[in-house]
Tab-separated table of C-alpha atoms and ligand atoms in Angstrom:
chain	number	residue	atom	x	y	z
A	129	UNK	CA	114.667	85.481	124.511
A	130	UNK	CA	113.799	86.556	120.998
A	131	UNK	CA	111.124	85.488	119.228
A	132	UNK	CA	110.608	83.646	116.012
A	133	UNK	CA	107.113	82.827	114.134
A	134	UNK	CA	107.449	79.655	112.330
A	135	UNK	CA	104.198	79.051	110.211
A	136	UNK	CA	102.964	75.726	108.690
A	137	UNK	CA	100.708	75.319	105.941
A	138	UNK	CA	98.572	72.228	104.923
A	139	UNK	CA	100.888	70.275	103.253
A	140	UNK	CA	103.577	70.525	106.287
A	141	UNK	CA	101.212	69.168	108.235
A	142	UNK	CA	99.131	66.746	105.927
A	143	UNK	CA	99.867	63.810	108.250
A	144	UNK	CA	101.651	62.845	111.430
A	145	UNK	CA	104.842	62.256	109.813
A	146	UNK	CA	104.766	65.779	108.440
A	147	UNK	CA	103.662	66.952	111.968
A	148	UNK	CA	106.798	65.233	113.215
A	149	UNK	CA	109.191	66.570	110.513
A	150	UNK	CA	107.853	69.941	111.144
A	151	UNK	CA	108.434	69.681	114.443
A	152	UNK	CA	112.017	68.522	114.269
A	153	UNK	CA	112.276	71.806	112.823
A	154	UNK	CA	111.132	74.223	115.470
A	155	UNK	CA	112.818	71.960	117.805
A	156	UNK	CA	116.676	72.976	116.097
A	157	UNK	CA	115.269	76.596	116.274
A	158	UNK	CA	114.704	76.671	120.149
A	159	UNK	CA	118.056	75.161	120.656
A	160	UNK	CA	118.999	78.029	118.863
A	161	UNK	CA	117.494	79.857	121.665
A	162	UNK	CA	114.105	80.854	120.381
A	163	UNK	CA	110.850	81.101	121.859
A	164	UNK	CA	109.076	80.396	119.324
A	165	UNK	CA	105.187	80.850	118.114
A	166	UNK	CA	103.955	78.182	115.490
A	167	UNK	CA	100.950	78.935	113.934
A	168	UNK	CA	99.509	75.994	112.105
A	169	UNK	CA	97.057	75.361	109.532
A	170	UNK	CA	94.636	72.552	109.118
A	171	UNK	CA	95.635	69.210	107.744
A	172	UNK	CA	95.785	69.887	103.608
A	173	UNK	CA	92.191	69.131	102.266
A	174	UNK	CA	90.722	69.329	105.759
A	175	UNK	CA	89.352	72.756	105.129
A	176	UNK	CA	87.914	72.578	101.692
A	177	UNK	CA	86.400	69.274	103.418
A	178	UNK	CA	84.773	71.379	106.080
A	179	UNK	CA	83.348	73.958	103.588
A	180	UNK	CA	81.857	71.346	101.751
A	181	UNK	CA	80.067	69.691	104.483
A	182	UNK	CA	78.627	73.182	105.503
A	183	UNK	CA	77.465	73.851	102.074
A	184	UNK	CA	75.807	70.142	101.646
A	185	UNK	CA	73.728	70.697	105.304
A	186	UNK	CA	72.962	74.592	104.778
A	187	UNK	CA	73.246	75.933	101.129
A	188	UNK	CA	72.654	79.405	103.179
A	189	UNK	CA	74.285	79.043	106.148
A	190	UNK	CA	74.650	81.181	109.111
A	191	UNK	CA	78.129	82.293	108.786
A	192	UNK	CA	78.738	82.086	112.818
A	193	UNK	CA	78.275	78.450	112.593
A	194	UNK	CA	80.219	78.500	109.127
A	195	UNK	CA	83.389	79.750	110.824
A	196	UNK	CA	82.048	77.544	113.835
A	197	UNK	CA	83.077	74.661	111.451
A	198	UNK	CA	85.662	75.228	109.646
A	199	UNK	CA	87.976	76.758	112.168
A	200	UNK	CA	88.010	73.314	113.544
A	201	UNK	CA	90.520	72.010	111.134
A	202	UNK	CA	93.062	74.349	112.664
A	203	UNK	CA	92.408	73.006	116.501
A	204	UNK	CA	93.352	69.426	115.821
A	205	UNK	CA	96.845	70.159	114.004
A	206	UNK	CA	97.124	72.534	116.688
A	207	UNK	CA	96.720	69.838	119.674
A	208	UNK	CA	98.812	67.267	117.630
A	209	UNK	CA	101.623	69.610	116.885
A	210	UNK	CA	101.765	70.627	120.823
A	211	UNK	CA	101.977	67.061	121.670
A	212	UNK	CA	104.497	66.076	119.329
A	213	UNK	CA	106.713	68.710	120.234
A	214	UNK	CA	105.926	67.059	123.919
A	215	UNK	CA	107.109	63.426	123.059
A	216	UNK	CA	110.362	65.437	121.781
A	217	UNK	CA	110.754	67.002	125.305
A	218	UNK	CA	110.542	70.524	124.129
A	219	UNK	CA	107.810	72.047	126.780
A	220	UNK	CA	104.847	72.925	124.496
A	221	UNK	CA	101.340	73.865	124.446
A	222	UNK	CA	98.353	74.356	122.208
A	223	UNK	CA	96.033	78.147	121.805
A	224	UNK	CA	92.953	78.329	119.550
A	225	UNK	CA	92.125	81.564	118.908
A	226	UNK	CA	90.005	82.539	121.261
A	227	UNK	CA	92.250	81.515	124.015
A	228	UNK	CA	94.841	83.929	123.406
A	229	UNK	CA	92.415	85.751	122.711
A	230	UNK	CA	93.264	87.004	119.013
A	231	UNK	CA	90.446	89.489	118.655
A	232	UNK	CA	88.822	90.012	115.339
A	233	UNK	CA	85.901	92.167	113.778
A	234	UNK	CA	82.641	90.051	113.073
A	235	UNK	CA	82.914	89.824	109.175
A	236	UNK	CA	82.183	86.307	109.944
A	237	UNK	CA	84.524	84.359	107.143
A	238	UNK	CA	86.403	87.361	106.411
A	239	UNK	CA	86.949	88.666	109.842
A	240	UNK	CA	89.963	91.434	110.499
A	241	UNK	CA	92.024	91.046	113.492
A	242	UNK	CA	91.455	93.991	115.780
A	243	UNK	CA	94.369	92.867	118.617
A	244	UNK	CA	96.528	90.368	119.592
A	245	UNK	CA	97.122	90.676	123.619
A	246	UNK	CA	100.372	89.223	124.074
A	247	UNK	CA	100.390	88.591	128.190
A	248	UNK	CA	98.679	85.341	128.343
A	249	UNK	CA	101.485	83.520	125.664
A	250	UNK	CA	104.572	85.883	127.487
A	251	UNK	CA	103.048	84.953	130.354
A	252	UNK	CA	104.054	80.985	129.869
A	253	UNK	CA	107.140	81.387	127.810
A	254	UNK	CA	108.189	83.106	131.290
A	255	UNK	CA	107.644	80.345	132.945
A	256	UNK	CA	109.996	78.057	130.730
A	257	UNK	CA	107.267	77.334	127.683
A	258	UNK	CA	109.243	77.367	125.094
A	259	UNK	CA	106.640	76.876	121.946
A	260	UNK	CA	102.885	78.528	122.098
A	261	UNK	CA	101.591	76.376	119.052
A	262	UNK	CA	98.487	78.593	117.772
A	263	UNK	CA	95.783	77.629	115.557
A	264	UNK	CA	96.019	80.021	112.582
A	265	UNK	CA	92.812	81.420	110.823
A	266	UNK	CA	90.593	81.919	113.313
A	267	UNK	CA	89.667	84.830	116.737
A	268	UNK	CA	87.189	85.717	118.532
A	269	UNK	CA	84.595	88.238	117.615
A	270	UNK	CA	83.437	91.143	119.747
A	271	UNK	CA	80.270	88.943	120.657
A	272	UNK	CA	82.495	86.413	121.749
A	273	UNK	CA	81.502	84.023	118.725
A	274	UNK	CA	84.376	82.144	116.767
A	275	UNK	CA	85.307	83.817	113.560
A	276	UNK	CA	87.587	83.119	110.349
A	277	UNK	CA	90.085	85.106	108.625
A	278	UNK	CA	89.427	83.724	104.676
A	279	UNK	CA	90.880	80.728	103.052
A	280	UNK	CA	94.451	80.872	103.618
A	281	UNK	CA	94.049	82.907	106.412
A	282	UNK	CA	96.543	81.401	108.715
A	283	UNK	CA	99.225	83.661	106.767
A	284	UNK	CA	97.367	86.645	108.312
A	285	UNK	CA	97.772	85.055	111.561
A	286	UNK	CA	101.471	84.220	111.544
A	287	UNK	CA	102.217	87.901	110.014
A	288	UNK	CA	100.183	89.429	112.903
A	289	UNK	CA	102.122	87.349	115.739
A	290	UNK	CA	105.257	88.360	114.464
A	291	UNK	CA	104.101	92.137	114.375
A	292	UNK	CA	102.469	91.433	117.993
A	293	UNK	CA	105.733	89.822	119.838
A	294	UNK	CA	107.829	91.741	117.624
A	295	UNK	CA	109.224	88.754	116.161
A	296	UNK	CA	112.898	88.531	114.504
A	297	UNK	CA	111.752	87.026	111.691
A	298	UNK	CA	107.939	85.115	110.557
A	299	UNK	CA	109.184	82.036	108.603
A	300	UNK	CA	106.109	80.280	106.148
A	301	UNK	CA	106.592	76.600	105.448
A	302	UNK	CA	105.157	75.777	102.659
A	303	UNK	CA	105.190	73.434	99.513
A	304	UNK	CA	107.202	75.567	97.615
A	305	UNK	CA	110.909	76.855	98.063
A	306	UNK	CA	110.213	80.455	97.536
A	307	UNK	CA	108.927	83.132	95.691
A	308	UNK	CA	110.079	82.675	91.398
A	309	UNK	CA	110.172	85.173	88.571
A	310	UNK	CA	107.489	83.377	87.484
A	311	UNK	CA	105.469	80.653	88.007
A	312	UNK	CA	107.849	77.304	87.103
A	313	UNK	CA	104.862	75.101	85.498
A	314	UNK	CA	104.399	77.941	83.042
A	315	UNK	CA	108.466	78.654	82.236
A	316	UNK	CA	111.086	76.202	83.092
A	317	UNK	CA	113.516	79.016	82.821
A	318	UNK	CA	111.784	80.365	86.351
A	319	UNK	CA	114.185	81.145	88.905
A	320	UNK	CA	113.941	81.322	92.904
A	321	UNK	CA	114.170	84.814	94.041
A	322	UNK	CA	116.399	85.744	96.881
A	323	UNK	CA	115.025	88.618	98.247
A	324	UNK	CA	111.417	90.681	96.858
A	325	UNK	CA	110.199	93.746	98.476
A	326	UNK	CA	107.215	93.640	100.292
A	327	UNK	CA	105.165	95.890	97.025
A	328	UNK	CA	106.201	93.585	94.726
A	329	UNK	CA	105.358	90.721	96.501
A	330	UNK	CA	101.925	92.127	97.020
A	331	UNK	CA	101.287	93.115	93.210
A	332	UNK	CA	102.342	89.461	92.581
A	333	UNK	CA	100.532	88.030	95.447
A	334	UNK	CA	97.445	89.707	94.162
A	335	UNK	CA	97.890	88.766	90.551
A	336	UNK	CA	97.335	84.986	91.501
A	337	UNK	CA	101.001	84.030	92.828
A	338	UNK	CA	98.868	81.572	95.896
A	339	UNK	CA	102.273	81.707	97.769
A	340	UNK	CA	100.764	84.510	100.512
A	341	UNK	CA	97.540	85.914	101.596
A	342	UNK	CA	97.751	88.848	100.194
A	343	UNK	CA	96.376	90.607	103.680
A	344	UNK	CA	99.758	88.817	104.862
A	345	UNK	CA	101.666	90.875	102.836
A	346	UNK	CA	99.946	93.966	103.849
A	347	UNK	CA	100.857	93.398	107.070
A	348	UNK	CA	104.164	92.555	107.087
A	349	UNK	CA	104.848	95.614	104.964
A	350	UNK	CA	102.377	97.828	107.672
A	351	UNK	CA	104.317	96.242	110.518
A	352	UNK	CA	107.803	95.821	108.428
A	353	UNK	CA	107.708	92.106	109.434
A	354	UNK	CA	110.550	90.111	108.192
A	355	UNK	CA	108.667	87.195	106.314
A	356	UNK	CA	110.575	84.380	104.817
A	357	UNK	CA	108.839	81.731	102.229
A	358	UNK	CA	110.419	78.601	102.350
A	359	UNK	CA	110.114	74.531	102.002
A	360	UNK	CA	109.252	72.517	104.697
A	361	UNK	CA	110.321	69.446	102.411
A	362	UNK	CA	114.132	70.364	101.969
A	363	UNK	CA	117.017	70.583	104.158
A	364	UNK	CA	116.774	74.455	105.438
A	365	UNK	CA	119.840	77.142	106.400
A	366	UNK	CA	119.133	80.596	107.457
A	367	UNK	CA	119.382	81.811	103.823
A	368	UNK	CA	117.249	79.249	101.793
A	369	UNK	CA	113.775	80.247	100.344
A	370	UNK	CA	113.095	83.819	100.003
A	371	UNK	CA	112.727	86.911	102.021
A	372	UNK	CA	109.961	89.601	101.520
A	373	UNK	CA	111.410	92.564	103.295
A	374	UNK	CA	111.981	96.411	102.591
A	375	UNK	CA	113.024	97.335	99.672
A	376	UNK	CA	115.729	99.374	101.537
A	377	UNK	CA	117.249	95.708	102.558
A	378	UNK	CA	117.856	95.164	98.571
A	379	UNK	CA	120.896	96.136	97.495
A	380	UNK	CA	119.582	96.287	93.387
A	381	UNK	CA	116.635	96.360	92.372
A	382	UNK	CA	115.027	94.613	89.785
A	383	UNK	CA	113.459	96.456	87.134
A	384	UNK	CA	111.316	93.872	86.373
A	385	UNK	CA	111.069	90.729	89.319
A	386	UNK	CA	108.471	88.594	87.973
A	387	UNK	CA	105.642	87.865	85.325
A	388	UNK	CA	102.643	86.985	86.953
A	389	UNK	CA	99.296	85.782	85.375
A	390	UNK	CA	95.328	85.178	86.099
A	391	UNK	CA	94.026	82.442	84.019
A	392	UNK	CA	90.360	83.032	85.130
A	393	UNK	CA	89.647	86.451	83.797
A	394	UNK	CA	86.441	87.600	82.187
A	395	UNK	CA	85.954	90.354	79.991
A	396	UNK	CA	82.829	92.744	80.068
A	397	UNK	CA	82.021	95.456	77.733
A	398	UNK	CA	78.307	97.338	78.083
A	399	UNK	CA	78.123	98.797	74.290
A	400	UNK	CA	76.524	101.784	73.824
A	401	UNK	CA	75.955	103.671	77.182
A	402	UNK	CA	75.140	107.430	77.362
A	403	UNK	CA	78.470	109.081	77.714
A	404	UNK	CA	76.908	112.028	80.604
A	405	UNK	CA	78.493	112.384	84.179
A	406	UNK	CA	77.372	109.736	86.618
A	407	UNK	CA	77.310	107.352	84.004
A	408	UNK	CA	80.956	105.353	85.672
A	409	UNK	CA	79.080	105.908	89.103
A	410	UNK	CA	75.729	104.059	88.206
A	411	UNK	CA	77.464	100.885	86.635
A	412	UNK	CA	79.720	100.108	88.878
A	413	UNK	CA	77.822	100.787	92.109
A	414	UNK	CA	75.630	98.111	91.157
A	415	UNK	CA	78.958	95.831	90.353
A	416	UNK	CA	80.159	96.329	93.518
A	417	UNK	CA	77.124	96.139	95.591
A	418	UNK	CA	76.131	92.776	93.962
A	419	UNK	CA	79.850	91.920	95.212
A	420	UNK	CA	81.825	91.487	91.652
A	421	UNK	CA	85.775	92.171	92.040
A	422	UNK	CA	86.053	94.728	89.034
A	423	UNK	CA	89.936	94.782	88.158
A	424	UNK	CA	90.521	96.733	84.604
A	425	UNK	CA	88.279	99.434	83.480
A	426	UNK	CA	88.074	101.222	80.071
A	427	UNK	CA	85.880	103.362	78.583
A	428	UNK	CA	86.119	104.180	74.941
A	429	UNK	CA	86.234	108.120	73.636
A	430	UNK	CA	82.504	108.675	72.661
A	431	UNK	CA	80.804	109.353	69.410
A	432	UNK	CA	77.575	111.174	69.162
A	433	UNK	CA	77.233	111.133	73.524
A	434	UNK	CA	77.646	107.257	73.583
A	435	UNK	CA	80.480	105.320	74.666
A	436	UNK	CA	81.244	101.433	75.035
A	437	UNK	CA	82.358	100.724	78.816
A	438	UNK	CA	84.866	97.812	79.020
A	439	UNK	CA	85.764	96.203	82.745
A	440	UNK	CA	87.335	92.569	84.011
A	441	UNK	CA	86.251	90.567	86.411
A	442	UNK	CA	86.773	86.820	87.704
A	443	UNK	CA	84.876	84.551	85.162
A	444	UNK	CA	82.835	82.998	87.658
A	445	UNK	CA	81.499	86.466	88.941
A	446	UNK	CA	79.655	87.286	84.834
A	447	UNK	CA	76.713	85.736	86.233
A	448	UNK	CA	76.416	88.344	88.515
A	449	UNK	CA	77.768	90.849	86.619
A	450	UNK	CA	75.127	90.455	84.253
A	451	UNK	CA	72.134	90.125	86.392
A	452	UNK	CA	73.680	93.600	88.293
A	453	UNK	CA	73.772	95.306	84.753
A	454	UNK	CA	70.249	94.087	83.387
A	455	UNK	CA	68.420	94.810	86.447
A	456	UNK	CA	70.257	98.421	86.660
A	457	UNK	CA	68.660	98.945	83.083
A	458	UNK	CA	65.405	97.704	84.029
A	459	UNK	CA	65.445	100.200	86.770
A	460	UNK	CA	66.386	102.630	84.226
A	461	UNK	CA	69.532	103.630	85.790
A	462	UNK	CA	71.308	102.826	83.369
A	463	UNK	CA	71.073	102.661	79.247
A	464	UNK	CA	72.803	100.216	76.611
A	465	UNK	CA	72.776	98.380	73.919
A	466	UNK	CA	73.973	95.320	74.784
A	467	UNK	CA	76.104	93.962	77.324
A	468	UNK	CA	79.248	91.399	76.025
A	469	UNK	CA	81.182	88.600	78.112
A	470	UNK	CA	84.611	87.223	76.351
A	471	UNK	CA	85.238	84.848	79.238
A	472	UNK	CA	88.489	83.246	77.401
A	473	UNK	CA	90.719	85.749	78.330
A	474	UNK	CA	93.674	85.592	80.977
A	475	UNK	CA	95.477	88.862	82.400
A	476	UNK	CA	99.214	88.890	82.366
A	477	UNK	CA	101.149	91.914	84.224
A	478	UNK	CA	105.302	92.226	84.537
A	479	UNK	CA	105.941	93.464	88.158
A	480	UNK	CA	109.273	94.925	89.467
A	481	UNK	CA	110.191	97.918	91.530
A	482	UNK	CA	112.689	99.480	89.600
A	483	UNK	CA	110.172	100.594	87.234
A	484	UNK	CA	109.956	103.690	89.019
A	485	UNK	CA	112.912	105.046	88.100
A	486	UNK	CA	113.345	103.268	84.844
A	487	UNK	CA	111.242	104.196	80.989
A	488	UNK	CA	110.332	101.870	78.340
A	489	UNK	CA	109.393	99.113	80.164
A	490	UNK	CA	105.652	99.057	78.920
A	491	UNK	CA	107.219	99.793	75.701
A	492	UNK	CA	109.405	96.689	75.737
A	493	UNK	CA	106.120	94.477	76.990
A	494	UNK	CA	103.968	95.235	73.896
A	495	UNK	CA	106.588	95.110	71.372
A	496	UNK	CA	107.470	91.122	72.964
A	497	UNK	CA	103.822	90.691	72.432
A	498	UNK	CA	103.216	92.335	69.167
A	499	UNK	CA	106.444	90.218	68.232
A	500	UNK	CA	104.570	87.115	69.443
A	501	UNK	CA	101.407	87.855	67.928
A	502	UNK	CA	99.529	88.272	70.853
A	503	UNK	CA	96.662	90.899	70.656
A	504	UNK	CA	96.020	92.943	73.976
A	505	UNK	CA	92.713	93.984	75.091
A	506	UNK	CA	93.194	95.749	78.104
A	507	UNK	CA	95.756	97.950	79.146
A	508	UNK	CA	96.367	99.073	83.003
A	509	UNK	CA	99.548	100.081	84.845
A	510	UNK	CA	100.596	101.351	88.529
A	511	UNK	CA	103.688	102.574	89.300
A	512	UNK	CA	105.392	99.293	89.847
A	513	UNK	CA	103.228	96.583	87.409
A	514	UNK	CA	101.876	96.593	83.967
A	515	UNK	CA	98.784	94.676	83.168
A	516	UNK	CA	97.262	93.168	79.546
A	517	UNK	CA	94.308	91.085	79.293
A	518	UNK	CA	94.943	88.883	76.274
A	519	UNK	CA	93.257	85.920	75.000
A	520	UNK	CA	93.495	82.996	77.461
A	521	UNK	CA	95.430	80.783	74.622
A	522	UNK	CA	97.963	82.774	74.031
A	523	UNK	CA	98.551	83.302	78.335
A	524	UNK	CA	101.415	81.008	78.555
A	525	UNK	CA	103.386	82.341	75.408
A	526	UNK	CA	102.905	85.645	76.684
A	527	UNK	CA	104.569	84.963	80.011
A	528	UNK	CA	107.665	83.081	78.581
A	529	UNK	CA	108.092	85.613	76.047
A	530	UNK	CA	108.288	88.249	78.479
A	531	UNK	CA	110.158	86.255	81.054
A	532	UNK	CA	112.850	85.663	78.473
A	533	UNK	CA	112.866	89.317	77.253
A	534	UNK	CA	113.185	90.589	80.704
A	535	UNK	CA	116.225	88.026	80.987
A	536	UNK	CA	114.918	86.899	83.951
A	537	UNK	CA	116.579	83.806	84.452
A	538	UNK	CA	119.781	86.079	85.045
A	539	UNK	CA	117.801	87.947	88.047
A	540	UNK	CA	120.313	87.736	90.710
A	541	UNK	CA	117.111	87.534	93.232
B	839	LIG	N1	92.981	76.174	106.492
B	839	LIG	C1	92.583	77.453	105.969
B	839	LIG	C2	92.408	77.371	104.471
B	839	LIG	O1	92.603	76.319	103.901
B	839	LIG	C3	93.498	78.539	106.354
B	839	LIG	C4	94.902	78.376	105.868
B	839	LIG	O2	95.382	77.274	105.652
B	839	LIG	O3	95.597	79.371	105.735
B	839	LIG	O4	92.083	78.336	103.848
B	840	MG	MG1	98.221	79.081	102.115
């Protein structure tokens, strides 16, 4: 029988009436004739609940006994979805991790899933199973000690059980019907996309869209998983939400799909550093090793062998930032004059595929901003997304601006 992933995230199962309505749902899809694989996430608060109490006993916890904890969350939506699915006499059982056993490296609370045996779960589905419910976000390390995948994991682990049982399709039930041009509290003109390709979904996942795990994406696009975003709070056909699939499954692109933006941006800028090869090397070794996500990076032409260094970051990273940089100039690794945080700024990128084979689309995005006023900081591209850093005021402007000049409300999806 084919094989369809059905995930649900925190909000489909926030209680046991949302347990039941989710499982009304995989129930029409095995009359359909589906065996199907739900992975579940913990009840919606549960987990942030479970990080907190970790925190409050151990401000430095072991991480084993971190993931130890806070994988639980996962286990008892698991065990309440199997049984409800029971009391609707569709034969059902519960796997944590471990059980099936979803293997993972030992990064505890960032751990990478090495394998995903399928015999055990085949093995019951043979026997007339008709539902493995599995508890998403967690494995099993090498040592045999429980391990997590990262908050909002559990969109890993649906992604990976599709790619595993070679799944028709991995459906996400979320709070949301789909992936929009933009995001709708910013733009009321934002519209529900159809269809995205997978590398525009993952520019936009990683420019703050929360919709996916961005390692979700990656997979799916690795594995060419069919994923499908869609509400687990409205009346659902085949078609409704949105599909991230191949851009080859698209009949036109978009030049531009969607305006994404990061509100929490911070920018650095080390003034005065000797302009003299090595220089990139021995700031941002330090950055990295003291674990700061840099994103944009400029460095200005240089007068008289010194340059200024510009980079963003997350704005609750400067801290660390900082320390990194002054105790790098202590050690005399590196030189400056002084070292700048602006942490009001917010980074703003257009994302669409067709801007491979299509000019002037950067050119269109600064004239809508000069037009608006808005000053940009920080420039960086790819092949697919353009990126400003602008002041943090002027963020949601900037992304209705562009969302109108890009006529996205007309995107056919
Ligand atoms: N419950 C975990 C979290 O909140 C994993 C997930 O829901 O995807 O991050
Ligand atoms: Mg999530």
């Amino acid at each position: 029988m084919p094989v369809l992933v059905m995930k649900f995230g925190g909000t489909s199962v926030a209680n046991l009436d949302r347990i039941r309505r989710a499982a009304k749902r995989v129930g029409v899809e095995v009359a359909k004739g589906y065996d199907v694989i739900v992975i579940v996430s913990a009840m919606s608060g549960k987990t942030n609940e479970l990080v907190g109490w970790v925190n409050e006993t151990s401000p430095l916890y072991d991480a084993r006994e971190y993931d130890a904890v806070v994988s639980s969350g996962e286990n008892v939506t698991a065990g309440l979805m199997a049984l409800t699915l029971q009391e609707m006499d569709v034969p059902a059982r519960s796997w944590q991790g471990w059980q099936v056993p979803l293997k993972t490296t030992s990064q505890h609370a960032s751990a990478r899933i090495t394998e995903i045996p399928t015999d055990n779960i085949n093995g019951k589905f043979a026997e007339g199973m008709r539902v493995a419910v599995v508890a998403g976000f967690q494995g099993i390390s090498e040592e045999g000690r429980i391990t997590t995948l990262g908050r909002g994991g559990s969109d890993t682990t649906a992604v990976a059980f599709a790619g595993a049982f070679e799944a028709e399709r991995c459906d996400i039930y979320t709070d949301v019907d789909g992936v929009y041009t933009t995001d709708p509290r910013i733009c009321e003109k934002a519209r529900k996309l159809d269809k995205i390709a997978f590398e525009e979904m993952l520019e936009l996942a990683s420019l703050g869209a929360k919709v996916l795990q961005t390692r979700s994406v990656e997979l799916a696009m690795r594995y060419n998983v069919k994923l499908r975003v869609v509400s687990s709070f409205e009346e659902q056909s085949d078609e409704a939400g949105t599909l991230v699939c191949d851009e080859e499954e698209i009949m036109e692109l978009n030049v531009v799909s969607g305006v994404a933006y990061s509100r929490d941006e911070a920018k650095m800028t080390l003034i005065s550093v000797a302009d003299r090869p090595g220089i990139a090397a021995a700031i941002f070794g330090p950055l990295s090793e003291a674990g700061v996500n840099v994103d944009m990076i400029v460095q200005n032409i240089s007068e008289e062998g010194r340059t200024d260094m510009t980079f963003s970051c997350p704005t609750d990273q400067v801290a660390r930032a900082e320390k990194a940089m002054l105790d790098a100039k202590s050690a005399g690794d590196i030189n400056f004059h002084d070292i700048v945080a602006d942490t009001a700024v917010a980074k703003v990128s257009v994302v669409g595929i067709g801007m491979r084979s299509h000019a002037g689309v950067a050119a269109k995005m600064f004239q809508v901003l000069s037009d608006e006023g808005i000053n940009i900081n920080v420039i960086t591209t790819s092949e697919i997304k353009i990126s400003v850093l602008i002041d943090r005021k002027y963020m949601e402007l900037a992304v209705q601006a562009l969302h109108d000049a890009f006529e996205l409300e007309k995107t056919a999806g």
